[in-house]
Each structure stands twice: as structure tokens, then as C-alpha cells.
């Protein structure tokens, strides 16, 4: 994973990105009991995955390498849409 962040040119954001992903995942679980947390978590994760897709396009990764971030973004957008 360190190599991937170096390849993207974001070595200094690796810990922040991982922390945000973990907090977002925890927020999705907590969101089953507290809907406001679900709303914020899925919006944050969708935004994080949007930027991941942009980075993948910027460094010219192929469609298959970009697909996981794209699918995660779409799933979080769907959750966000369902709870508006």
C-alpha cells in the first residue's frame, strides 16, 4: 500500500486516508442506530472515493484498476440518496 501511495504522489496522506476510511466504515455501522451518522459517513466515503477515481484517472490507470473506487463511490452515493 505504501508503494501505491508513492505512485500516486500522496505518501504524506496515506495515514489520513486510511483513518478516514476506517472512520467512515465505523460510521456506516453506527448509522444503523443513528441515521445522522450514516448520512455523514456515506457522504464522506463517497467524496473520498470520488477523489480516488479522479487520482486513478489522473495517473492513467486502466478501467479495471479504477473500478473498485468507482463501485464504492456509487454504493455510498446510493446509500446517501436513499436516506435523504
Short mmCIF file of C-alpha atoms in Angstrom, two decimals:
data_model
loop_
_atom_site.label_atom_id
_atom_site.label_comp_id
_atom_site.label_asym_id
_atom_site.label_seq_id
_atom_site.Cartn_x
_atom_site.Cartn_y
_atom_site.Cartn_z
CA UNK A 1 0.00 0.00 0.00
CA UNK A 2 2.90 2.34 0.70
CA UNK A 3 4.07 1.82 -2.86
CA UNK A 4 0.66 2.71 -4.26
CA UNK A 5 0.54 6.00 -2.37
CA UNK A 6 4.08 6.76 -3.54
CA UNK A 7 3.00 6.04 -7.11
CA UNK A 8 0.11 8.49 -6.71
CA UNK A 9 2.38 11.13 -5.20
CA UNK A 10 0.44 11.19 -1.90
CA UNK A 11 2.84 9.50 0.52
CA UNK A 12 2.07 12.09 3.20
CA UNK A 13 -1.71 11.46 3.02
CA UNK A 14 -1.61 7.69 3.49
CA UNK A 15 -2.37 7.67 7.22
CA UNK A 16 -5.08 10.34 6.88
CA UNK A 17 -6.76 8.46 4.03
CA UNK A 18 -6.70 5.17 5.92
CA UNK A 19 -8.05 6.83 9.05
CA UNK A 20 -10.90 8.45 7.12
CA UNK A 21 -11.78 5.13 5.50
CA UNK A 22 -11.86 3.35 8.87
CA UNK A 23 -13.93 6.13 10.46
CA UNK A 24 -16.31 6.04 7.52
CA UNK A 25 -16.74 2.28 7.85
CA UNK A 26 -17.38 2.57 11.58
CA UNK A 27 -19.79 5.41 10.84
CA UNK A 28 -21.75 3.20 8.44
CA UNK A 29 -22.12 0.58 11.17
CA UNK A 30 -23.09 3.14 13.82
CA UNK A 31 -25.51 4.61 11.29
CA UNK A 32 -27.81 1.62 11.74
CA UNK A 33 -28.68 3.11 15.13
CA UNK A 34 -28.08 6.83 14.47
CA UNK A 35 -29.22 7.83 10.94
CA UNK A 36 -27.40 11.19 11.01
CA UNK A 37 -24.08 9.37 11.35
CA UNK A 38 -24.96 7.18 8.37
CA UNK A 39 -25.74 10.26 6.30
CA UNK A 40 -22.39 11.91 7.07
CA UNK A 41 -20.40 8.67 6.73
CA UNK A 42 -21.73 7.65 3.35
CA UNK A 43 -21.35 11.21 2.02
CA UNK A 44 -17.76 11.35 3.28
CA UNK A 45 -16.87 7.94 1.87
CA UNK A 46 -18.48 8.82 -1.48
CA UNK A 47 -16.40 12.01 -1.60
CA UNK A 48 -13.25 10.10 -0.67
CA UNK A 49 -13.88 7.54 -3.41
CA UNK A 50 -14.67 10.32 -5.90
CA UNK A 51 -11.20 11.73 -5.30
CA UNK A 52 -9.76 8.21 -5.59
CA UNK A 53 -11.36 7.86 -9.03
CA UNK A 54 -10.01 11.27 -10.06
CA UNK A 55 -6.50 10.27 -8.94
CA UNK A 56 -6.76 6.98 -10.85
CA UNK A 57 -7.79 8.87 -14.00
CA UNK A 58 -5.01 11.43 -13.50
CA UNK A 59 -2.29 8.77 -13.30
CA UNK A 60 -3.89 6.95 -16.24
CA UNK A 61 -4.76 3.69 -14.52
CA UNK A 62 -6.98 1.41 -16.53
CA UNK A 63 -10.68 0.85 -16.03
CA UNK A 64 -10.22 -2.35 -14.03
CA UNK A 65 -7.85 -0.65 -11.56
CA UNK A 66 -10.31 2.24 -11.16
CA UNK A 67 -13.38 0.01 -10.83
CA UNK A 68 -13.21 -0.69 -7.06
CA UNK A 69 -13.12 3.02 -6.18
CA UNK A 70 -15.88 3.75 -8.70
CA UNK A 71 -18.13 1.00 -7.32
CA UNK A 72 -17.56 2.06 -3.72
CA UNK A 73 -18.37 5.66 -4.66
CA UNK A 74 -21.59 4.58 -6.39
CA UNK A 75 -22.65 2.38 -3.47
CA UNK A 76 -22.13 5.19 -0.98
CA UNK A 77 -23.98 7.63 -3.22
CA UNK A 78 -26.88 5.17 -3.37
CA UNK A 79 -26.97 4.90 0.44
CA UNK A 80 -26.79 8.70 0.66
CA UNK A 81 -29.64 9.06 -1.85
CA UNK A 82 -31.83 6.53 -0.01
CA UNK A 83 -31.51 8.43 3.28
CA UNK A 84 -32.12 11.98 2.04
#
